[in-house]
PDB file of C-alpha atoms and ligand atoms in Angstrom:
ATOM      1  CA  UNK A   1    -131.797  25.345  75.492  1.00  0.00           C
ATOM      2  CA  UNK A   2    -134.666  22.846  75.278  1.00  0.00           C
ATOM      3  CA  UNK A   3    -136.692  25.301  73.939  1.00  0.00           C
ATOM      4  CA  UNK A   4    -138.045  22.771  71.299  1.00  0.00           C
ATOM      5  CA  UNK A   5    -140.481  20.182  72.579  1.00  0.00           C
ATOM      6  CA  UNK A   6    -141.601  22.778  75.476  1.00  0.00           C
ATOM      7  CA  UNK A   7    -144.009  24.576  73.785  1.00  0.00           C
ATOM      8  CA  UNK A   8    -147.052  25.193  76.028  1.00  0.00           C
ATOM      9  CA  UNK A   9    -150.633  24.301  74.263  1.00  0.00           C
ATOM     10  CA  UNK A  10    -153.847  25.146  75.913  1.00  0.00           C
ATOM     11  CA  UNK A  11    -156.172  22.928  76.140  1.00  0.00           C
ATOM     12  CA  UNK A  12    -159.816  22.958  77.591  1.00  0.00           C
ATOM     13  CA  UNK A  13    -161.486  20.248  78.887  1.00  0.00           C
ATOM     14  CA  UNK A  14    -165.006  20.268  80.253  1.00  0.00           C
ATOM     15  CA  UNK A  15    -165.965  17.809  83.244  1.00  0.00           C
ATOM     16  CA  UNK A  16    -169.397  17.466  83.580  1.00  0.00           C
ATOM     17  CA  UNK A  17    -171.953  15.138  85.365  1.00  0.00           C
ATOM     18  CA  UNK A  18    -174.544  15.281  87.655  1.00  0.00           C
ATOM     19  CA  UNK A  19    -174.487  16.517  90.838  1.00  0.00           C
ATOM     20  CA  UNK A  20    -172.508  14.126  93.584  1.00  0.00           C
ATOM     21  CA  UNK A  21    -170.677  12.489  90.680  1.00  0.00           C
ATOM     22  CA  UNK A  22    -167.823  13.561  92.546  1.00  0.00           C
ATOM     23  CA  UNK A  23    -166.371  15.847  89.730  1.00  0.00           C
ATOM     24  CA  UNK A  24    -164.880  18.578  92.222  1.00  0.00           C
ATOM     25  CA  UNK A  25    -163.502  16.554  94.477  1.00  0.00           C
ATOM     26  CA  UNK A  26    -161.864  14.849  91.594  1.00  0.00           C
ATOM     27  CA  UNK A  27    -160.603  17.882  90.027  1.00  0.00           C
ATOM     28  CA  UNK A  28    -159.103  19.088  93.464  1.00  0.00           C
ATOM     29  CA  UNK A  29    -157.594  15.613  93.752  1.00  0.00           C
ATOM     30  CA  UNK A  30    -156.014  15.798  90.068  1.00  0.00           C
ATOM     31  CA  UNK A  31    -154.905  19.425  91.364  1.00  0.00           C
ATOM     32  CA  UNK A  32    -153.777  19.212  95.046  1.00  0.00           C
ATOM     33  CA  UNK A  33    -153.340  15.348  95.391  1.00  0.00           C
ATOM     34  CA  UNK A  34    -154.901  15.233  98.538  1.00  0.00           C
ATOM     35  CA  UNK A  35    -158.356  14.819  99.722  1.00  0.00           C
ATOM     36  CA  UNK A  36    -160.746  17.891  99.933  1.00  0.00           C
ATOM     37  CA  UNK A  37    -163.642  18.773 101.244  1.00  0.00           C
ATOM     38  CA  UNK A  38    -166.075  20.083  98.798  1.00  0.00           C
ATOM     39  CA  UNK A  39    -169.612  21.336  98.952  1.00  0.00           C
ATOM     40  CA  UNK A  40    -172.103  21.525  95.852  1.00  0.00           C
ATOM     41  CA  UNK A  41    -170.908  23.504  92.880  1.00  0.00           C
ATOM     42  CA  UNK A  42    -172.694  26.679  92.825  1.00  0.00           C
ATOM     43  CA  UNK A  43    -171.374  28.279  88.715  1.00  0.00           C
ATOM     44  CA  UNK A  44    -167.915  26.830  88.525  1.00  0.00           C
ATOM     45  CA  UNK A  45    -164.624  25.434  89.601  1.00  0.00           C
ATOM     46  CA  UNK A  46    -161.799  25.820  87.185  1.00  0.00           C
ATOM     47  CA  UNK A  47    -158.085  24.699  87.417  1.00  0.00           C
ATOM     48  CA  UNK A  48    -155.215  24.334  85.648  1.00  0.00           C
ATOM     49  CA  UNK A  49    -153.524  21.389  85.234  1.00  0.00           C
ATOM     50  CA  UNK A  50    -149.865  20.498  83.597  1.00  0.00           C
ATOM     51  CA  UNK A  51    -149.426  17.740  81.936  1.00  0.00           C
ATOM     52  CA  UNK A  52    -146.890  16.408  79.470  1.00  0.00           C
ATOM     53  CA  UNK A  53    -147.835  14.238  75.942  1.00  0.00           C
ATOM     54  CA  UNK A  54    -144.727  13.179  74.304  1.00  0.00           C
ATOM     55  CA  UNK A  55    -141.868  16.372  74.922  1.00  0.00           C
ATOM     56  CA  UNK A  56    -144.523  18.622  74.889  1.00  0.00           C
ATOM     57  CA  UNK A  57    -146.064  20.610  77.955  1.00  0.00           C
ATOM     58  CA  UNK A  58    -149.782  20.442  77.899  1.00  0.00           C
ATOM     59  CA  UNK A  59    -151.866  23.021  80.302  1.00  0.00           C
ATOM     60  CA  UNK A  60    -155.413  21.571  80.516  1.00  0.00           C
ATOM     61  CA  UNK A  61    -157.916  23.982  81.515  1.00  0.00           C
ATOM     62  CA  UNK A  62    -160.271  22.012  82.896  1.00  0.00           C
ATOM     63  CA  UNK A  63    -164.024  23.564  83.694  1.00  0.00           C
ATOM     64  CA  UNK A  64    -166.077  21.813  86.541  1.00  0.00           C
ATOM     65  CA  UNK A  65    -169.695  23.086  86.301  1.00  0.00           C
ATOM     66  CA  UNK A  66    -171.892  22.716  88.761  1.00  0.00           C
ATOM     67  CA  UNK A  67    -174.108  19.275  87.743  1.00  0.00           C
ATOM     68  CA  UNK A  68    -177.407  20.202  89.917  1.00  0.00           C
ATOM     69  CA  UNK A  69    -180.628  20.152  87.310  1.00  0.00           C
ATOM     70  CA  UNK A  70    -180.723  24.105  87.302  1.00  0.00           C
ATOM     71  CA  UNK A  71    -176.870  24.911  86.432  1.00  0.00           C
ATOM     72  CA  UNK A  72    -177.540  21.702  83.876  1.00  0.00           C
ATOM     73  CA  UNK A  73    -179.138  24.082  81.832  1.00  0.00           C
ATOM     74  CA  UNK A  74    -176.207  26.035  81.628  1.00  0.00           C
ATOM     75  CA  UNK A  75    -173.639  23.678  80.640  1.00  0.00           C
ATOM     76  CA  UNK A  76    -174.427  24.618  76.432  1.00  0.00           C
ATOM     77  CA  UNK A  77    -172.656  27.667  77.045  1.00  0.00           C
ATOM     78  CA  UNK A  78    -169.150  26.154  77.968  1.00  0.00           C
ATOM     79  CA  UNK A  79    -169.255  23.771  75.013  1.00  0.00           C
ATOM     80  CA  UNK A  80    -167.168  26.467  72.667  1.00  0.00           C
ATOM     81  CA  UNK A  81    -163.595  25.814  72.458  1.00  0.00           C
ATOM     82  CA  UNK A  82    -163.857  22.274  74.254  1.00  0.00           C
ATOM     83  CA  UNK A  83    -160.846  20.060  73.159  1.00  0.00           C
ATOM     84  CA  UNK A  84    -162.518  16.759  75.431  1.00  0.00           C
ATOM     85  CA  UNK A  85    -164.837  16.007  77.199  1.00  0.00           C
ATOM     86  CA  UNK A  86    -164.820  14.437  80.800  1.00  0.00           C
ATOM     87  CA  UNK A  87    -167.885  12.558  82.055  1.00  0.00           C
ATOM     88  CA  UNK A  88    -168.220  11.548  85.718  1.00  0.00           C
ATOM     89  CA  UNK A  89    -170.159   9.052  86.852  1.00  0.00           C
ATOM     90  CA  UNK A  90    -170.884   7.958  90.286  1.00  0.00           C
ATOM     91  CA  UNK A  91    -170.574   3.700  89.821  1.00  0.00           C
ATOM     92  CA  UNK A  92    -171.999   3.691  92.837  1.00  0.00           C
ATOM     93  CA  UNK A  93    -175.574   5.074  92.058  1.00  0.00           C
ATOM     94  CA  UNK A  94    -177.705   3.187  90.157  1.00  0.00           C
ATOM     95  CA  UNK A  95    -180.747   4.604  90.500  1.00  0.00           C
ATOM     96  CA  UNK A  96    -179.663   7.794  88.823  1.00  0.00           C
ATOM     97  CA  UNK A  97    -177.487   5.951  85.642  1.00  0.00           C
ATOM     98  CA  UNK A  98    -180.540   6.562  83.362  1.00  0.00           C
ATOM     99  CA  UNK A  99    -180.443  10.275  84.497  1.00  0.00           C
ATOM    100  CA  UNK A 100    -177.026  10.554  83.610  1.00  0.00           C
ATOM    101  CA  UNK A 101    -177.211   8.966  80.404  1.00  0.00           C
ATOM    102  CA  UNK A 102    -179.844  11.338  79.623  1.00  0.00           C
ATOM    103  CA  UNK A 103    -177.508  14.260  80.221  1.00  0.00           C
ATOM    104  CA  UNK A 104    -174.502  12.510  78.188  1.00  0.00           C
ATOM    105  CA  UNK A 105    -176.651  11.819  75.595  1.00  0.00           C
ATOM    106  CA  UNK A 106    -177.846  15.804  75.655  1.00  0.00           C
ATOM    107  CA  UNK A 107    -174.372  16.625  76.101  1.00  0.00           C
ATOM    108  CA  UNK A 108    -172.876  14.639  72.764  1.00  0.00           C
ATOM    109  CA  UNK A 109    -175.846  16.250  70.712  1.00  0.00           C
ATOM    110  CA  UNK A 110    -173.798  19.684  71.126  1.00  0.00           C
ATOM    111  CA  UNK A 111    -173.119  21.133  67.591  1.00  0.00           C
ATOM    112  CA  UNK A 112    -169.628  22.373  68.754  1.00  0.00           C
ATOM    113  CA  UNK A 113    -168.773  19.319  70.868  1.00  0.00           C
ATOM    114  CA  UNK A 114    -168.919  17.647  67.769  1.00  0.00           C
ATOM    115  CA  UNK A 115    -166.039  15.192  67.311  1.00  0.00           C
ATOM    116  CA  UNK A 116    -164.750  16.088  70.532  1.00  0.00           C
ATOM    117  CA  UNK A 117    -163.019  13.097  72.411  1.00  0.00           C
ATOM    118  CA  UNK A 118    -165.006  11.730  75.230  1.00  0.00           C
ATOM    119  CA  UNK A 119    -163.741  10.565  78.529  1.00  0.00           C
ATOM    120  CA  UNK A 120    -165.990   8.562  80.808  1.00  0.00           C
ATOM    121  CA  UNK A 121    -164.638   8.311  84.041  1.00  0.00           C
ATOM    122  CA  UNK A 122    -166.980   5.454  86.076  1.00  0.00           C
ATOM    123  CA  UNK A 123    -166.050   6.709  89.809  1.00  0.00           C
ATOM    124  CA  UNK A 124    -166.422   5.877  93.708  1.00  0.00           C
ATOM    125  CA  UNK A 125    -164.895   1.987  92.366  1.00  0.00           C
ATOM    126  CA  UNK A 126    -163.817   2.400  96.152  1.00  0.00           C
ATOM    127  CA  UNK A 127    -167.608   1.667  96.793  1.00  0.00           C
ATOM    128  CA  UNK A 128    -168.591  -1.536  97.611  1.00  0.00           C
ATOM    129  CA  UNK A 129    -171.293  -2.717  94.372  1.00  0.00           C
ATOM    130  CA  UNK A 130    -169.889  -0.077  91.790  1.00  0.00           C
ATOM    131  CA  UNK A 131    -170.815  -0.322  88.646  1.00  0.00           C
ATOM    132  CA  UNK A 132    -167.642  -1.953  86.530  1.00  0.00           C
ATOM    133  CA  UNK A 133    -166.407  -0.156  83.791  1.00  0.00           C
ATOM    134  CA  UNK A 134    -168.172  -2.899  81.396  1.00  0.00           C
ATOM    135  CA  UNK A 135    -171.136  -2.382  82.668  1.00  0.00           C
ATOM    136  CA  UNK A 136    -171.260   1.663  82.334  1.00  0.00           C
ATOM    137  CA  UNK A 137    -170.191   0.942  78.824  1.00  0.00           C
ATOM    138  CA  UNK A 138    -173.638  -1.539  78.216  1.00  0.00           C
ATOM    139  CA  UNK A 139    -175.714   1.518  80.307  1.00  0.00           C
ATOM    140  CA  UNK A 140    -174.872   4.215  78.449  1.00  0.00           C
ATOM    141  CA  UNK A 141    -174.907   2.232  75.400  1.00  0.00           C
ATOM    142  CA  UNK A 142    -171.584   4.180  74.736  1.00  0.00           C
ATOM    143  CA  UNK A 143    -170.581   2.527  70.707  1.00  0.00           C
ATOM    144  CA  UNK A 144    -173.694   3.353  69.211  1.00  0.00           C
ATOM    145  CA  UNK A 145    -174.274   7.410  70.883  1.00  0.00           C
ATOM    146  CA  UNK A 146    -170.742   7.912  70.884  1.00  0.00           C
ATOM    147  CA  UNK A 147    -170.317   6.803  66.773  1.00  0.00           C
ATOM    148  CA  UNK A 148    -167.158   7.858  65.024  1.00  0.00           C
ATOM    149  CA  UNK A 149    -165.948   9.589  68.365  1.00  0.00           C
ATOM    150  CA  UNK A 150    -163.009   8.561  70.000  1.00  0.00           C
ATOM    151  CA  UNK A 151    -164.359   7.104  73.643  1.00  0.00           C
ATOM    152  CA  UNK A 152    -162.854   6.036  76.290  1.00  0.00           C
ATOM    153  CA  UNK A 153    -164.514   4.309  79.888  1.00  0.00           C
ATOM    154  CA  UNK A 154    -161.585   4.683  82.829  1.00  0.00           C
ATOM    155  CA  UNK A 155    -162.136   3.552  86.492  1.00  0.00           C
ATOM    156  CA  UNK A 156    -161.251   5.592  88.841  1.00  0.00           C
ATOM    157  CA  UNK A 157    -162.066   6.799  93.220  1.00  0.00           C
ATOM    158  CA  UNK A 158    -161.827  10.192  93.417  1.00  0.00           C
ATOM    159  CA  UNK A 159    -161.878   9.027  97.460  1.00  0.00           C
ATOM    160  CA  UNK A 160    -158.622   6.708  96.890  1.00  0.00           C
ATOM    161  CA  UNK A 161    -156.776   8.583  93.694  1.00  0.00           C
ATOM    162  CA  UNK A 162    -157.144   5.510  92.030  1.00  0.00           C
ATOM    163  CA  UNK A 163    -156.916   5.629  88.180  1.00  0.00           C
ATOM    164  CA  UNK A 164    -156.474   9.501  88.315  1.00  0.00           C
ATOM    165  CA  UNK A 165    -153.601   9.964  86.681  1.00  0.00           C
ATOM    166  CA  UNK A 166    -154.281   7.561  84.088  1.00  0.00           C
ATOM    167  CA  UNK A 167    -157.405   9.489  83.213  1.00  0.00           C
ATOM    168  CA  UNK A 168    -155.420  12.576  83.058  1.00  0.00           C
ATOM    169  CA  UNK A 169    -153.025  10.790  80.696  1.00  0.00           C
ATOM    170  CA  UNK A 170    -155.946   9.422  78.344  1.00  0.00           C
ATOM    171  CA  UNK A 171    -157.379  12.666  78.301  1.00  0.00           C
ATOM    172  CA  UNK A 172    -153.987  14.508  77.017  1.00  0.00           C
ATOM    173  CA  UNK A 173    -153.600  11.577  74.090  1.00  0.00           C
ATOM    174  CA  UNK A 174    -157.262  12.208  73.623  1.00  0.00           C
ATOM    175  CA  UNK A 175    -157.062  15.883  72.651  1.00  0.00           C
ATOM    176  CA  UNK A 176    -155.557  17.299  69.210  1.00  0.00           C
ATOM    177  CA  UNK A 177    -153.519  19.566  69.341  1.00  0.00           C
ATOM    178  CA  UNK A 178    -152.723  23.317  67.634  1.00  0.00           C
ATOM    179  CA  UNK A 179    -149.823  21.930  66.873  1.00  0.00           C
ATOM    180  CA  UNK A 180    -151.368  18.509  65.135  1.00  0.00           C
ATOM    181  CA  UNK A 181    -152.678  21.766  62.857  1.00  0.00           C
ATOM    182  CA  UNK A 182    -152.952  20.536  59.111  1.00  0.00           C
ATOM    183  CA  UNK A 183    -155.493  17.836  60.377  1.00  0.00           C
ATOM    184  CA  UNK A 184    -157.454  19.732  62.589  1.00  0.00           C
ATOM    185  CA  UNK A 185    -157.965  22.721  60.513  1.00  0.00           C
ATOM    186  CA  UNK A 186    -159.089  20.019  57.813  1.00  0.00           C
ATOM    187  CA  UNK A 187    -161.702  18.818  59.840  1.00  0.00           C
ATOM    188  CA  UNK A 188    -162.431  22.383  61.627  1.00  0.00           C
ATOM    189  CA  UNK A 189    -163.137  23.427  57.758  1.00  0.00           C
ATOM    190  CA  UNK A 190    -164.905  20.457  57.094  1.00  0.00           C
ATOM    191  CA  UNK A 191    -167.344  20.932  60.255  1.00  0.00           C
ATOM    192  CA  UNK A 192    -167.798  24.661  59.619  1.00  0.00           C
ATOM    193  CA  UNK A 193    -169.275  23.868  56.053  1.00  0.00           C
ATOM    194  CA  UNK A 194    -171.033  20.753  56.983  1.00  0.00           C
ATOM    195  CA  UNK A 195    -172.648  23.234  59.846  1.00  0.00           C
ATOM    196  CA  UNK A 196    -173.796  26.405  57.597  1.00  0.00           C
ATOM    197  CA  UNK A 197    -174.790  23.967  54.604  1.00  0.00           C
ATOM    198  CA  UNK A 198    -177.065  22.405  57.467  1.00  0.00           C
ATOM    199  CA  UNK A 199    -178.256  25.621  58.457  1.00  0.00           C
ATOM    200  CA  UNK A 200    -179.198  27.188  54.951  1.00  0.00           C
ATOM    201  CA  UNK A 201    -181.166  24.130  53.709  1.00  0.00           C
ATOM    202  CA  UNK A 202    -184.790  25.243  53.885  1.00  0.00           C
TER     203      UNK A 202
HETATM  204  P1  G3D B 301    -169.865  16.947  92.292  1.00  0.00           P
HETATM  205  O1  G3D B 301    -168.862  18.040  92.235  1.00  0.00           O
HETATM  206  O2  G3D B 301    -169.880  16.088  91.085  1.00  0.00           O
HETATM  207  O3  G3D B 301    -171.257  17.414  92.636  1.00  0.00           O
HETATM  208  P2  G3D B 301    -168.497  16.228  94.714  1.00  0.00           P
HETATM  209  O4  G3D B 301    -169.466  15.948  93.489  1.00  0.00           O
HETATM  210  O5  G3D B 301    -167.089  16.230  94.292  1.00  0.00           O
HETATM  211  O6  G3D B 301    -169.011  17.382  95.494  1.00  0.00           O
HETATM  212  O7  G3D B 301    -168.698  14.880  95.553  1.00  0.00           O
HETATM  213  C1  G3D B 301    -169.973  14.468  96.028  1.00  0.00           C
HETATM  214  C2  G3D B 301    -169.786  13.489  97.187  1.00  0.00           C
HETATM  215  O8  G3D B 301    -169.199  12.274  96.713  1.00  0.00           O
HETATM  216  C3  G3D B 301    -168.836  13.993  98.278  1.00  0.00           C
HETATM  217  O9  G3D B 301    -169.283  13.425  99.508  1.00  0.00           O
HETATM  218  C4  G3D B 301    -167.507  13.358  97.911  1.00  0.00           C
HETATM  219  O10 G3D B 301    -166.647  13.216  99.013  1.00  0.00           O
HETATM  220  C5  G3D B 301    -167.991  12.004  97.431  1.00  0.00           C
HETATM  221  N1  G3D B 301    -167.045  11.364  96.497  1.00  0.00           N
HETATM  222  C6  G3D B 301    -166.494  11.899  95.385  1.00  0.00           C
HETATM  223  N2  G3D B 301    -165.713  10.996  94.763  1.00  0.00           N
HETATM  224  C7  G3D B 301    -165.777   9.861  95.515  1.00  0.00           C
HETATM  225  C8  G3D B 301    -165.180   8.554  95.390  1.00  0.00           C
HETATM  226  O11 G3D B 301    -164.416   8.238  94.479  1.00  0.00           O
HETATM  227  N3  G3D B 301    -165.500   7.645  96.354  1.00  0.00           N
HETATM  228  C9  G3D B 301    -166.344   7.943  97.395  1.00  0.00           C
HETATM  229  N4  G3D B 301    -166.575   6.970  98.287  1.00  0.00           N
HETATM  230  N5  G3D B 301    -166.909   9.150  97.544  1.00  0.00           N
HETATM  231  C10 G3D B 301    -166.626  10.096  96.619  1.00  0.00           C
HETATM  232  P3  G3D B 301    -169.941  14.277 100.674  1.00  0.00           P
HETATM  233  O12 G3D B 301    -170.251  13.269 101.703  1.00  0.00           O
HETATM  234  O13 G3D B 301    -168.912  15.277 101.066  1.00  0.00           O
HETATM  235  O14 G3D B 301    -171.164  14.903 100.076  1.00  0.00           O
HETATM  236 MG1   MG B 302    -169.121  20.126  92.407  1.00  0.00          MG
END
């Protein structure tokens, strides 16, 4: 019984930002719905998180890195098998927007995070002067670096809860599917070629 429409898919999904964004406390949030106390990222935090799209049960694997400048250069190697990408942002933080741009912009460049779905997720609204979610979108410039990708800006307070769970919803509409196969393996065809063809001119 009800054995159709509970197929479990899994699904990475990378969060990444700088350092303070507030990505583990988020995470923890999205995992334990309560507040926790977290201290600087040192390699990784991972978690597993259900969530259902349509019938279907969706466990997102979801990879915090650590976002201080040395672990940044690190964050290439967790690109491979990404399904979306999550970008935090602390709204709150001016001063360091044109650093984090930097890094999405590095980020998107990613050979295999091409096409990949991107989530921004414009956090600490709790604070007092955040950044709106308009705003971000004008910072980072997101329609022209993001092109043909599918993008998406969500408010959220990691602090409060606030807009969590509809950022966890975006991202499980966001991500295809094994199941949404004939497409994908289209495209995942497509991209291979496109890739080695690149590669062998010259
Ligand atoms: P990181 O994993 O991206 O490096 P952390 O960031 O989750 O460690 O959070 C960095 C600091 O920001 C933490 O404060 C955390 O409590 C705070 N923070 C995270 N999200 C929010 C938010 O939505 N609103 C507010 N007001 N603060 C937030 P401390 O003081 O522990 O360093
Ligand atoms: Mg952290």
């Amino acid at each position: 019984m009800g054995q159709r429409g509970s197929t479990q898919a899994e699904i990475r999904v990378l969060l990444l930002g700088l350092d303070n964004a507030g990505k583990s406390t988020l995470l923890y949030k999205l995992k334990h719905k309560s507040a926790f106390s977290t201290v600087p990222t040192v390699g990784f935090n991972v978690e597993m998180l259900d969530v259902k799209r349509q019938r279907k049960n969706i466990a997102l694997t979801v990879w915090d890195v650590g976002g201080q400048a040395e672990m940044r250069r690190h964050w290439g190697g967790y690109h491979q098998d990404t399904a979306a990408v999550v970008f935090v942002v602390d709204s709150a933080d001016r001063h360091r927007l044109d650093e984090a741009r930097k890094e999405l912009e590095k980020t998107l460049r990613s050979e295999q995070l091409r096409e990949r779905p991107l989530l921004v997720l414009a956090n600490k609204q709790d604070v007092a002067g955040a950044m709106t979610v308009t705003e971000l979108k004008d910072a980072f410039n997101l329609r022209r670096i993001c092109g043909e990708r599918e993008w998406f800006v969500q408010a959220c307070s990691a602090a409060t809860g606030g807009g969590l769970d509809e950022a966890l919803r975006r991202v499980s509409h966001m991500v295809k599917l094994p199941s949404d196969s004939a497409a994908a393996v289209k495209e995942n065809i497509k991209g291979t070629v496109n890739y080695i063809r690149a590669k062998s001119v010259r």
